[in-house]
CSV table of C-alpha atoms and ligand atoms in Angstrom, one decimal:
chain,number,residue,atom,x,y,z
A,1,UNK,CA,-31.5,-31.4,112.7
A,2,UNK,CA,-35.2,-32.9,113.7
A,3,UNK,CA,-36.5,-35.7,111.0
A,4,UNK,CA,-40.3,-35.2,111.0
A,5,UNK,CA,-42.0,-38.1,109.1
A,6,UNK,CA,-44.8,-37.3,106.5
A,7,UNK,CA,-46.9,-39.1,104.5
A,8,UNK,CA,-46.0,-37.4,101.2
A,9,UNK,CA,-43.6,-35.1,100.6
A,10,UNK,CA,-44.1,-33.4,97.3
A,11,UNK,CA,-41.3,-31.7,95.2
A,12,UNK,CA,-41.4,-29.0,93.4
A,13,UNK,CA,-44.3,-25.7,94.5
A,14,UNK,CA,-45.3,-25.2,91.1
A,15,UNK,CA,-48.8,-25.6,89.8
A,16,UNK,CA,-48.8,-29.4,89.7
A,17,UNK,CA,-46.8,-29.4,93.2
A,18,UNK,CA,-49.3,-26.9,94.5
A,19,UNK,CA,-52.4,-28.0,93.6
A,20,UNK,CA,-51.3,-31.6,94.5
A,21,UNK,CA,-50.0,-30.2,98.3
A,22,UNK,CA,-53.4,-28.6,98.9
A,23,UNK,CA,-55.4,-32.2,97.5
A,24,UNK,CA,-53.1,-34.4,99.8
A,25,UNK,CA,-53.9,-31.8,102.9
A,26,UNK,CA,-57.3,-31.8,102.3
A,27,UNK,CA,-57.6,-36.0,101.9
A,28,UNK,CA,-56.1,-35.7,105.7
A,29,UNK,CA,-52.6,-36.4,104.8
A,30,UNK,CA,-49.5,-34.8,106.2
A,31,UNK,CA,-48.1,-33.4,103.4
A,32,UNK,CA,-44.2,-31.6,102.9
A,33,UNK,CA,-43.4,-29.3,100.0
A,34,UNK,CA,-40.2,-28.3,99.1
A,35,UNK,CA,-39.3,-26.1,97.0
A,36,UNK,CA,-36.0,-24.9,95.3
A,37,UNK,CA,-36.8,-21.1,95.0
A,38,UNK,CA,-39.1,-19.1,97.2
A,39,UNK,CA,-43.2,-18.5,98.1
A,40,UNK,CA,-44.0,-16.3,95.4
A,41,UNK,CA,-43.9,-18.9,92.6
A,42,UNK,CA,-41.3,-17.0,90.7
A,43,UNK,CA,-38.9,-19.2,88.2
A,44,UNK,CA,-41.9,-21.6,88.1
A,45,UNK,CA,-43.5,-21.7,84.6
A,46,UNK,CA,-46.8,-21.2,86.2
A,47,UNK,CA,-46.0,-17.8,87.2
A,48,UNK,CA,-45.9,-16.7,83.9
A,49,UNK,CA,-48.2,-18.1,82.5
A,50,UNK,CA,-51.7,-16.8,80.6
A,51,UNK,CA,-53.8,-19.4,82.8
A,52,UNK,CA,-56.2,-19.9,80.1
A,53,UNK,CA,-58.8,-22.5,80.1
A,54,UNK,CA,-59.3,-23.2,76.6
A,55,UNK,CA,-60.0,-26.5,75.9
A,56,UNK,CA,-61.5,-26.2,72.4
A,57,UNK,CA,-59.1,-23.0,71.6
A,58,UNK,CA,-56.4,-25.4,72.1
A,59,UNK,CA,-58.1,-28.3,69.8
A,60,UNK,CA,-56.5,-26.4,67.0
A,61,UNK,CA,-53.8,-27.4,67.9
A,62,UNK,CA,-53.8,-30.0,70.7
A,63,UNK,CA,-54.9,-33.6,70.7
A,64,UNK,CA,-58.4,-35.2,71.7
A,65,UNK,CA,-57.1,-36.1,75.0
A,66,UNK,CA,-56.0,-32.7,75.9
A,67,UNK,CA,-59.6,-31.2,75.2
A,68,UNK,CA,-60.9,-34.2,77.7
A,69,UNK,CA,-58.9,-33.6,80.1
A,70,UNK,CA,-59.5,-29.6,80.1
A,71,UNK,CA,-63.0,-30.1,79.7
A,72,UNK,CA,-63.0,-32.4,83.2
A,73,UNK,CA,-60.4,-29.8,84.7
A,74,UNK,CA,-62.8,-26.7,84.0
A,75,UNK,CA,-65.6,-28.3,86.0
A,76,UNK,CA,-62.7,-29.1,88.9
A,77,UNK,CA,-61.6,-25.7,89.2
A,78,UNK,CA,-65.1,-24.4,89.2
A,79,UNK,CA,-65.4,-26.3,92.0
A,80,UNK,CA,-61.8,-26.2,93.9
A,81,UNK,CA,-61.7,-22.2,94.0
A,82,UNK,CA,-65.2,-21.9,95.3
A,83,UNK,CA,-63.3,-24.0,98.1
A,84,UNK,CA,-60.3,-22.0,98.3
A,85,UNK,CA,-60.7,-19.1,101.9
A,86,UNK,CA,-59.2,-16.3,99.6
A,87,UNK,CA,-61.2,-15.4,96.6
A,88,UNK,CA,-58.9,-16.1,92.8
A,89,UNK,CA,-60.3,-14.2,89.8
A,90,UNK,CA,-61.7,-17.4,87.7
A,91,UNK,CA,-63.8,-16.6,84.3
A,92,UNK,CA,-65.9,-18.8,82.1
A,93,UNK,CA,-67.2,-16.0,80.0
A,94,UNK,CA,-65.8,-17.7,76.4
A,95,UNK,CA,-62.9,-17.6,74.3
A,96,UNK,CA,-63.8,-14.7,71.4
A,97,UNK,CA,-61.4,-15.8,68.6
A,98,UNK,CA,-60.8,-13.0,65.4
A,99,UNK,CA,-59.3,-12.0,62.2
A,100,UNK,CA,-58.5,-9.4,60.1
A,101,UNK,CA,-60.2,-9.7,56.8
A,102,UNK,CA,-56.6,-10.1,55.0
A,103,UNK,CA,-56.1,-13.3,57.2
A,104,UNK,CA,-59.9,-14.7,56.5
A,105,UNK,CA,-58.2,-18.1,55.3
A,106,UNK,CA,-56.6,-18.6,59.3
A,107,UNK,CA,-60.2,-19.4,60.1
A,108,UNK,CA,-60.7,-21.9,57.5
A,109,UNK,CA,-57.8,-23.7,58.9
A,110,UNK,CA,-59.0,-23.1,62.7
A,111,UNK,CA,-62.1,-24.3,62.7
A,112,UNK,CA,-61.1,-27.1,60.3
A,113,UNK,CA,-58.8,-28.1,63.1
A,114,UNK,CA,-60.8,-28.2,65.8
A,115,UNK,CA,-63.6,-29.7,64.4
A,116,UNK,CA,-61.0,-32.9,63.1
A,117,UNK,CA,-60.1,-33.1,67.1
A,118,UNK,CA,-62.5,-32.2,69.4
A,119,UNK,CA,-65.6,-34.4,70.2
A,120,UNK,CA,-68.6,-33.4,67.7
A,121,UNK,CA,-71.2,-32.7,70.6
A,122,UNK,CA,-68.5,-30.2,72.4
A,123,UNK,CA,-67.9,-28.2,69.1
A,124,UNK,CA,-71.7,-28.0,68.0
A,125,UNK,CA,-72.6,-26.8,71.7
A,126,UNK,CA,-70.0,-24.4,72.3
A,127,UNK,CA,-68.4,-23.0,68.7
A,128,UNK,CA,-70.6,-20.2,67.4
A,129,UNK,CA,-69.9,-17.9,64.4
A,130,UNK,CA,-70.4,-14.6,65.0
A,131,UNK,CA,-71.0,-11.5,62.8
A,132,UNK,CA,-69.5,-7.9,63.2
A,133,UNK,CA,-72.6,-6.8,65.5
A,134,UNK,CA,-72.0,-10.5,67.7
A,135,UNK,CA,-68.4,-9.4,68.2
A,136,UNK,CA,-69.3,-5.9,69.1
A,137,UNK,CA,-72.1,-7.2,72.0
A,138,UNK,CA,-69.6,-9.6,72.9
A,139,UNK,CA,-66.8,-6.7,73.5
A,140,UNK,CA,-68.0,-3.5,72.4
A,141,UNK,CA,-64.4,-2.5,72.7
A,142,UNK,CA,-64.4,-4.1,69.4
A,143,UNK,CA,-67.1,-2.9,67.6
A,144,UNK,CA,-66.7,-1.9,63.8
A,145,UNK,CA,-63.0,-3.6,64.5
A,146,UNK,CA,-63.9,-7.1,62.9
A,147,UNK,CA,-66.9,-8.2,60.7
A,148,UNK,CA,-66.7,-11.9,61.9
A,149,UNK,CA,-65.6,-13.8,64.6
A,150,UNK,CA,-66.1,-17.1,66.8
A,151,UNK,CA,-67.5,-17.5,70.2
A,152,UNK,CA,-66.3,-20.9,72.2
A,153,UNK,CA,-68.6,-20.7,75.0
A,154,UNK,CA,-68.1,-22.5,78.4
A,155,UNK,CA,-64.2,-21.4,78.0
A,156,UNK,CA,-62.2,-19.7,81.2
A,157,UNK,CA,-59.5,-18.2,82.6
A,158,UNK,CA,-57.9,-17.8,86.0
A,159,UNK,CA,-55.2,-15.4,88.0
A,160,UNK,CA,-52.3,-17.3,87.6
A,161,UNK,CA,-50.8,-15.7,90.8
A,162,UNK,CA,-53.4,-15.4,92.7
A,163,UNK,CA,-54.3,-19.4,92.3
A,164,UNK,CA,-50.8,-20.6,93.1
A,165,UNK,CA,-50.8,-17.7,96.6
A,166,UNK,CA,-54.6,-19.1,97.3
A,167,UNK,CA,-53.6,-23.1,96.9
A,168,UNK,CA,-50.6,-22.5,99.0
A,169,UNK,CA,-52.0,-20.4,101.7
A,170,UNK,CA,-55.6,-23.0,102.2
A,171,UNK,CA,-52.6,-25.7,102.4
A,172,UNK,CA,-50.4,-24.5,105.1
A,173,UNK,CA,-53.3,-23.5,107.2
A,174,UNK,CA,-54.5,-27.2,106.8
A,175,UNK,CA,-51.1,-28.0,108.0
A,176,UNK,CA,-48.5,-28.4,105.1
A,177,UNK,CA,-45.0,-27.8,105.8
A,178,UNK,CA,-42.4,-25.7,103.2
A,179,UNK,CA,-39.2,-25.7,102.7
A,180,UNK,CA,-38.3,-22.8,100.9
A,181,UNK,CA,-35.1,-22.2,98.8
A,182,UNK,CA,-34.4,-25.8,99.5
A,183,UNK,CA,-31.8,-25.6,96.2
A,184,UNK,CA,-32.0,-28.3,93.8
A,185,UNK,CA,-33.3,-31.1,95.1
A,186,UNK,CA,-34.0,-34.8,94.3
A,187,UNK,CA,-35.8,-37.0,96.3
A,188,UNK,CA,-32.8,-38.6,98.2
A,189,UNK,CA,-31.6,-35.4,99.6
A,190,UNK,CA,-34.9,-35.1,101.7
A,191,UNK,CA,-33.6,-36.8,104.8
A,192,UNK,CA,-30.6,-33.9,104.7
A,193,UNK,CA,-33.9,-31.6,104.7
A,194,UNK,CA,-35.0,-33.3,108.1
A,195,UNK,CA,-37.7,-34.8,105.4
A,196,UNK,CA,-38.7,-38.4,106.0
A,197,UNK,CA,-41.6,-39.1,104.0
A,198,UNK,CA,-43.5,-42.7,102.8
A,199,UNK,CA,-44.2,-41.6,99.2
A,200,UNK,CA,-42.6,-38.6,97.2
A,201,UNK,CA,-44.6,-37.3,94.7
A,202,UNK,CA,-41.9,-35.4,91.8
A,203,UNK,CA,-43.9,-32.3,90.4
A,204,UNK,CA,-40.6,-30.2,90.0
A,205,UNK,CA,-41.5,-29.7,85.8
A,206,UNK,CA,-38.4,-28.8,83.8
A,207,UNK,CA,-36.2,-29.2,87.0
A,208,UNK,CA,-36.9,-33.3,86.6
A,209,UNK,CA,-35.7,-33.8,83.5
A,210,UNK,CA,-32.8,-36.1,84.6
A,211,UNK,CA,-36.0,-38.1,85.7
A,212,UNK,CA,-37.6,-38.7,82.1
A,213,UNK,CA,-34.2,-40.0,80.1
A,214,UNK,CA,-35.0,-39.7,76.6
A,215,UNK,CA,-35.2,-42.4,74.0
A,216,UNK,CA,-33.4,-43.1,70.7
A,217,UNK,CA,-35.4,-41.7,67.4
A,218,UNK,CA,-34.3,-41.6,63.7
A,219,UNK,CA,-31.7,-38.5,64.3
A,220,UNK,CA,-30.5,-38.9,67.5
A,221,UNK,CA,-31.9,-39.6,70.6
A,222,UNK,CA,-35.0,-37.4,71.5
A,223,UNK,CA,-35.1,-35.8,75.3
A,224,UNK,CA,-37.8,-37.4,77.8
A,225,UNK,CA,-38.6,-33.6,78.5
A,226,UNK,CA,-37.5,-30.9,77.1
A,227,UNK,CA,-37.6,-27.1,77.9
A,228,UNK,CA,-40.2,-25.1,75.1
A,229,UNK,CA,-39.4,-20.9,75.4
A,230,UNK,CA,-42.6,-19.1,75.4
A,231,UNK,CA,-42.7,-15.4,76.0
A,232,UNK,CA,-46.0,-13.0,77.5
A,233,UNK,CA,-46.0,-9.6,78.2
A,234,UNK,CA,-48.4,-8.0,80.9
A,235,UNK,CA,-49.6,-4.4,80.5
A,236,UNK,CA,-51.7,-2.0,82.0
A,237,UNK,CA,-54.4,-1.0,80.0
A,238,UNK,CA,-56.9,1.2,81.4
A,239,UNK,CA,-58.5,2.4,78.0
A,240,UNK,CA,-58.5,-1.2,76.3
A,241,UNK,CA,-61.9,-2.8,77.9
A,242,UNK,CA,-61.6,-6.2,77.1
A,243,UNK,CA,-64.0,-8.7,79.3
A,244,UNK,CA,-62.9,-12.2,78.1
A,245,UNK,CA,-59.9,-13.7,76.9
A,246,UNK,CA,-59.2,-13.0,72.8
A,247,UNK,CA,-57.5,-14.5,70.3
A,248,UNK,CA,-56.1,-13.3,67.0
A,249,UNK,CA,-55.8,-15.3,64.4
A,250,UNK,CA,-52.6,-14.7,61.7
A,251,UNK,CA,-50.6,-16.3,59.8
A,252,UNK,CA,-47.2,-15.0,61.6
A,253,UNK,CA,-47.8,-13.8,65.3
A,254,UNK,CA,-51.1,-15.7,65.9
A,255,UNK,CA,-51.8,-14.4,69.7
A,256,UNK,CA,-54.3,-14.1,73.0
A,257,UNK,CA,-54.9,-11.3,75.1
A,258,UNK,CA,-56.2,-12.3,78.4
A,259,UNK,CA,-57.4,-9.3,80.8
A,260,UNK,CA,-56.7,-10.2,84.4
A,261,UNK,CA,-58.2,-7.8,87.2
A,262,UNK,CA,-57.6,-4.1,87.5
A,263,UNK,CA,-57.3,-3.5,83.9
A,264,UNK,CA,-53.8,-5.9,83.8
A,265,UNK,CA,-53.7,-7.9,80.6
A,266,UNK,CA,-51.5,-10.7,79.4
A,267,UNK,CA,-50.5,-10.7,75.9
A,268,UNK,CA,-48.6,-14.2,74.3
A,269,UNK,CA,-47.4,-15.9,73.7
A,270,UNK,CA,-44.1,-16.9,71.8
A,271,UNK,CA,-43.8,-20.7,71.5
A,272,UNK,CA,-39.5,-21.6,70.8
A,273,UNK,CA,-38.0,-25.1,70.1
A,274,UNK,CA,-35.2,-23.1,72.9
A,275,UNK,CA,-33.9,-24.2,76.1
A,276,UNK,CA,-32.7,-20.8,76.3
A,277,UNK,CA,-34.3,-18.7,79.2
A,278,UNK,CA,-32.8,-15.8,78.9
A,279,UNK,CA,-34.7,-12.3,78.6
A,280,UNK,CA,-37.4,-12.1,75.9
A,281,UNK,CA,-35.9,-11.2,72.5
A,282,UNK,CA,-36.9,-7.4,70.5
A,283,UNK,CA,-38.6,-9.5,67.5
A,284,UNK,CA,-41.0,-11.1,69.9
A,285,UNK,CA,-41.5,-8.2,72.0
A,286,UNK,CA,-42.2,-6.0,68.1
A,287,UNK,CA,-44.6,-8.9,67.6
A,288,UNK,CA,-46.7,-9.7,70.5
A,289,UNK,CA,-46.9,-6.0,71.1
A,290,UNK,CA,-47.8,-5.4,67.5
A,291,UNK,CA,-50.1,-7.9,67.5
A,292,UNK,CA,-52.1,-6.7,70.4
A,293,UNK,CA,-52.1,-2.8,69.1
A,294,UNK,CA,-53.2,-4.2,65.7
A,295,UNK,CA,-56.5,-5.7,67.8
A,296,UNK,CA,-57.0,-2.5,69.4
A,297,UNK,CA,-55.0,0.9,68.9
A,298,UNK,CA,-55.5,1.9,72.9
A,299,UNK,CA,-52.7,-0.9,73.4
A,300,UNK,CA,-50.2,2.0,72.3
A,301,UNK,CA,-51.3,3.6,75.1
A,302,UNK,CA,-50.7,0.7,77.7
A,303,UNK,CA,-48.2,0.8,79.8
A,304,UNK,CA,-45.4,-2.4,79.8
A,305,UNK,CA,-45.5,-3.6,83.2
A,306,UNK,CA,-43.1,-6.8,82.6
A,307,UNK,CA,-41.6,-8.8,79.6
A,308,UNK,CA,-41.8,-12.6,80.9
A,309,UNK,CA,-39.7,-16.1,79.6
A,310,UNK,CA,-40.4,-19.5,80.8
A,311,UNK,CA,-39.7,-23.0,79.4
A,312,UNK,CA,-42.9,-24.9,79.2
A,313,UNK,CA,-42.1,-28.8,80.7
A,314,UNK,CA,-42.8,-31.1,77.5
A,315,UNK,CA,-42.4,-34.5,76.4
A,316,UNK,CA,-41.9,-36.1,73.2
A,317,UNK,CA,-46.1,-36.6,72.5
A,318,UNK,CA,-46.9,-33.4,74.1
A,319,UNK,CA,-49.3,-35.3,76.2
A,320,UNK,CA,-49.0,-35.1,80.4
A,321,UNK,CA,-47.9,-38.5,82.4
A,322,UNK,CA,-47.7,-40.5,85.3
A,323,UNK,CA,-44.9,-42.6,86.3
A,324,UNK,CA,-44.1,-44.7,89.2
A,325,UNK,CA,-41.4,-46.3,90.8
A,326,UNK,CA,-42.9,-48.5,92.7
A,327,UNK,CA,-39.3,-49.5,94.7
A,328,UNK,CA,-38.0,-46.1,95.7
A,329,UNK,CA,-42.2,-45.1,95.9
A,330,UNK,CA,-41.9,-41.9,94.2
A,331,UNK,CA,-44.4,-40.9,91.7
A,332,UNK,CA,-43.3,-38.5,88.7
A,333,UNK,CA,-46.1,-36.4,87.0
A,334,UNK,CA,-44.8,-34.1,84.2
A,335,UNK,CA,-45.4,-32.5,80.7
A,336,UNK,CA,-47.7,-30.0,81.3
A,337,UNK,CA,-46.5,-28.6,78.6
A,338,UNK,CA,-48.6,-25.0,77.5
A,339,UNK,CA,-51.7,-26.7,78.8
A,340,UNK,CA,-50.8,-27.0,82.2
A,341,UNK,CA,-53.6,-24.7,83.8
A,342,UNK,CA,-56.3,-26.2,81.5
A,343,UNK,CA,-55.5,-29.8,82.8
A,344,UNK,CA,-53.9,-29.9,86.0
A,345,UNK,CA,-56.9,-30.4,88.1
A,346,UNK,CA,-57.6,-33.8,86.3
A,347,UNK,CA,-53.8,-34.7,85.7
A,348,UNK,CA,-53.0,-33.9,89.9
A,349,UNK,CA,-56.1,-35.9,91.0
A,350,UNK,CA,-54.8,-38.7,89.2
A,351,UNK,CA,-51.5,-38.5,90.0
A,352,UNK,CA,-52.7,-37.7,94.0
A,353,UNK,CA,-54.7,-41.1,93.8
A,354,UNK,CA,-51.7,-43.0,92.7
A,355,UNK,CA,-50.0,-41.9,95.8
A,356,UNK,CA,-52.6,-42.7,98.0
A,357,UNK,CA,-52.6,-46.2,96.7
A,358,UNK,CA,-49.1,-46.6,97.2
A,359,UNK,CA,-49.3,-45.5,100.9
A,360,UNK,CA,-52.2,-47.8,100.9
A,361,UNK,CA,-50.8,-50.6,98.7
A,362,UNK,CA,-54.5,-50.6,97.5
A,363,UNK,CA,-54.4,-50.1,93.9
A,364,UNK,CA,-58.0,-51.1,93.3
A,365,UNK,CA,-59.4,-48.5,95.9
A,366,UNK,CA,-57.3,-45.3,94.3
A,367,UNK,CA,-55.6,-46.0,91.3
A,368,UNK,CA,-57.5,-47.9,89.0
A,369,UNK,CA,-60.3,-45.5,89.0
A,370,UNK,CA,-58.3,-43.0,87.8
A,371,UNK,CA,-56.8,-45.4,85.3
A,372,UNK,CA,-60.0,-46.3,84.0
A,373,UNK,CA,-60.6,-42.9,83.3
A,374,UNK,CA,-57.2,-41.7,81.9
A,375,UNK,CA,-56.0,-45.0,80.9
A,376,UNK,CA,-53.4,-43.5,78.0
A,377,UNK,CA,-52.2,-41.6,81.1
A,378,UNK,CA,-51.6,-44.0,84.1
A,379,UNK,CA,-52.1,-47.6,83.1
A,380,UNK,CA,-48.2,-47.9,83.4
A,381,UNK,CA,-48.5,-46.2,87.0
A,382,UNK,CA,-51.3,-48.6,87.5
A,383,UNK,CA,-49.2,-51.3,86.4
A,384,UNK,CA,-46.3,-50.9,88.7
A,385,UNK,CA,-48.5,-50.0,91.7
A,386,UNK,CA,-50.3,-53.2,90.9
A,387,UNK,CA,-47.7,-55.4,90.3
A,388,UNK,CA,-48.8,-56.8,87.2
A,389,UNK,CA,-51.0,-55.7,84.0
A,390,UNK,CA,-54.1,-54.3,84.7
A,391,UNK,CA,-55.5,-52.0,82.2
A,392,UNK,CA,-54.4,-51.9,78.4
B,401,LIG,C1,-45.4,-18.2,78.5
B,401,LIG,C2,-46.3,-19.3,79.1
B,401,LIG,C3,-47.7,-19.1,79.0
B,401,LIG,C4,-48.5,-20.2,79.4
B,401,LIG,N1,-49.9,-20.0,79.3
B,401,LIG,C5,-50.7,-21.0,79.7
B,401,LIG,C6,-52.1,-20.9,79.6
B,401,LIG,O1,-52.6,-19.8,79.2
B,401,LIG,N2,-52.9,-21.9,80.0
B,401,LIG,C7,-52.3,-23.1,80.4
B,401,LIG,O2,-53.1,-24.0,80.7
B,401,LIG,N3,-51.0,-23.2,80.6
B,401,LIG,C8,-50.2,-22.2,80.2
B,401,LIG,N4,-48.8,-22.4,80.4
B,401,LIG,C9,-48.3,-23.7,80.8
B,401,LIG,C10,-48.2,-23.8,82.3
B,401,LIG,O3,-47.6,-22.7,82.9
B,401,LIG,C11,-47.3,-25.0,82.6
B,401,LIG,O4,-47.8,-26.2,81.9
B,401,LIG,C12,-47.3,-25.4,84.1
B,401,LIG,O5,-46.9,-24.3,84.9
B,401,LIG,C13,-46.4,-26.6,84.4
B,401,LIG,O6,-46.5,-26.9,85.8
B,401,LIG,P1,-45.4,-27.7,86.6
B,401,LIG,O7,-45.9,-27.6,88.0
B,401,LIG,O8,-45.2,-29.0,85.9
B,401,LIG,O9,-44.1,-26.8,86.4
B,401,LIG,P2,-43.8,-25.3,87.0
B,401,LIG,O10,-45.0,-24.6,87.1
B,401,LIG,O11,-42.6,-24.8,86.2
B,401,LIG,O12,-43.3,-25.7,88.5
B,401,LIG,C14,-42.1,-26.4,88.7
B,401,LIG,C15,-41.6,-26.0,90.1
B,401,LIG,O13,-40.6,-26.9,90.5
B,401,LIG,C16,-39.5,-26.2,91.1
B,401,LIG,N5,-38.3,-27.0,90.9
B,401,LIG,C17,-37.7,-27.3,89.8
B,401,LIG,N6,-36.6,-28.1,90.0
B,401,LIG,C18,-36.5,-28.2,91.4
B,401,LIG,C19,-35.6,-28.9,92.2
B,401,LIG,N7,-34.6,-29.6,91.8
B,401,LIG,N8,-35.9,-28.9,93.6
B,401,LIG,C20,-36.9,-28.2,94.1
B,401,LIG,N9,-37.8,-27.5,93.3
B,401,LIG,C21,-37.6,-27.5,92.0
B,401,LIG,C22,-39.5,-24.9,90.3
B,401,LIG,O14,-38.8,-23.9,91.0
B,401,LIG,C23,-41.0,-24.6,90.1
B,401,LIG,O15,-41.5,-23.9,91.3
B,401,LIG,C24,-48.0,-21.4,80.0
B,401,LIG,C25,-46.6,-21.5,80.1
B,401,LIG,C26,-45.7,-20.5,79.7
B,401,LIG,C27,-44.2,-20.6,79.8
């Protein structure tokens, strides 16, 4: 076999390998991606996934950081699929959030929520009450269905699918080169790939847990990453109508329904302390399904297109990071945890201008930017790449 060099090679075609392949490609590098499954994304969590945008939504129960980091990565994906040749389905029509009367006190303990996390300005701008005529404009689907509600303004969605075909098509025509079903790999097995590359950037998401040892807590030692189940349905629902993304507040099955093009619509979504991955379980089918039919009666109606399981990558904090090792120049981003289409964008640039500072050995012209503006994040990346303390 041929060894062709590369600047990068990237691991793992997920959404954090994707999105970094196609950055890297269009910065002019030459770029490998290698994946252990095949094109179509499937047994990546990002294939399942609701690709929701919703930074404040997820303020409820997220930390500050999270919302930053979302609110940055909206404005990025705004921007990045206008770029992309094929067009993605991308939404920033608002998050409608409701409740049955029954459930009024959910609210309370919503809004309380966000308003302790997310920055004063953001909730004051985008957070507006709504009565029973509000929600009906909003989604006359809906009308005389709920008496109050909450608009958060500004928030998104995207095709899940469609992103990750759209990232890795605009890549390979700007020259990236796959290896499909590649197996499990770790980054010294690339030169058996014919890979030789000066920087591998580890985006493989559950697959790299071996990569994030764990450390010792109270009870036992606590994983570095661990796998969190989380279950969605998808449906077709010609009668339903829904325009914008909608979430139901209750005390048990709290869910979202998300409608994707061509009346499709995503219904989650469980969230398990379970490694297991097997097929999703009849209780959380009942009550996603229930859920969604309690919102509207036409999802009895809808027709059950496929019943999806995934492990969402997470560490301890629930917060995303950067790693480096400077010596074997690999750089590790992970934890994307359920938030991984909301922050990506800002999470992959910084973790794309950490590798171009190691392939530069210029920390000051890539890194500490991105440092400076996630320091939480990086400043141990920035360390290494550095050589010595930078930022604390
Ligand atoms: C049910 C569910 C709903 C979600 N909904 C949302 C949402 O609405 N909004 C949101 O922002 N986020 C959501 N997420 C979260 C989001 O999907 C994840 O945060 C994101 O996909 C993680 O990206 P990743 O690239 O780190 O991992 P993945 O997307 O899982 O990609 C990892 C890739 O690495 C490959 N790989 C693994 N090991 C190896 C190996 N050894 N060698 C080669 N390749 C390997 C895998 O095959 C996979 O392709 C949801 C997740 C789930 C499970």
């Amino acid at each position: 076999m041929t060894t062709q060099s590369f600047d990068v090679a990237v691991l793992g075609a997920g959404l954090a390998g994707r999105l970094s392949a196609w950055q890297l490609v269009r910065a002019g590098l030459r770029v490998a991606l290698v994946e252990r499954a095949g094109p179509d994304g499937a047994g990546s969590a990002a294939h399942v996934a609701a690709a929701m945008l919703a930074p404040l939504a997820e303020s409820a129960i997220a930390e500050r950081r999270i919302v930053e980091l979302g609110t940055a990565s909206v404005d990025l994906w705004r921007a990045w699929v206008a770029e992309l040749p094929e067009p993605v389905f991308f939404q920033e029509d608002g998050t409608l959030v409701v409740w049955h009367t029954r459930d009024r006190s959910e609210m309370s303990l919503f809004t309380s929520r966000v308003r302790a996390v997310a920055p004063p300005e953001l909730v004051a701008e985008r957070m507006r009450a709504l009565d029973g005529n509000g929600v009906a404009a909003l989604e006359p689907a809906l009308a005389g269905r709920f008496s109050q509600g909450l608009l958060l303004a500004g928030e998104g969605q995207l095709d899940n699918r469609g992103t990750l075909r759209a990232l890795l098509a605009c890549a390979v025509a700007g020259g990236l080169h796959c290896v499909w079903e590649a197996g499990e790999v770790e980054a010294g097995d690339l030169p058996e790939l014919g890979i030789r590359a000066r920087v591998v950037l580890d985006c493989r998401g559950l697959g790299a847990r071996a990569a994030w040892p764990g450390q010792p807590a109270a009870h036992g030692s606590m994983p570095g990453l661990r796998g969190l189940r989380g279950e969605v349905v998808r449906v077709h629902a010609p009668e339903v109508k829904l325009h914008r993304p909608v979430r139901l507040l209750h005390p048990r099955y709290p869910i979202y329904i998300a409608p994707k093009p061509n009346d499709l619509y995503v219904i989650g979504a469980t969230e398990l302390e379970s490694e297991d991955d097997s097929p999703m379980s009849v209780r959380s089918a009942l009550e996603l399904l229930s859920a969604a039919y309690s919102l509207h009666p036409a999802f009895g109606e809808a027709r059950v297109l496929e019943l999806n399981v995934q492990r969402r990558p997470t560490r301890p904090d629930h917060l995303p990071a950067i790693r480096v090792d400077q010596h074997a120049r690999i750089v590790r981003l992970n934890g994307l945890y359920r938030h991984g289409f909301l922050i990506a964008p800002a999470v992959t640039e910084a973790a794309c201008q950490v590798v171009r500072a190691l392939l530069d050995d210029d920390p000051a012209a890539h890194a500490v930017p991105a440092a400076l503006r996630w320091p939480g994040m990086i400043a141990a990346a920035l360390d290494t790449v550095a050589g010595s303390p930078v930022l604390h």
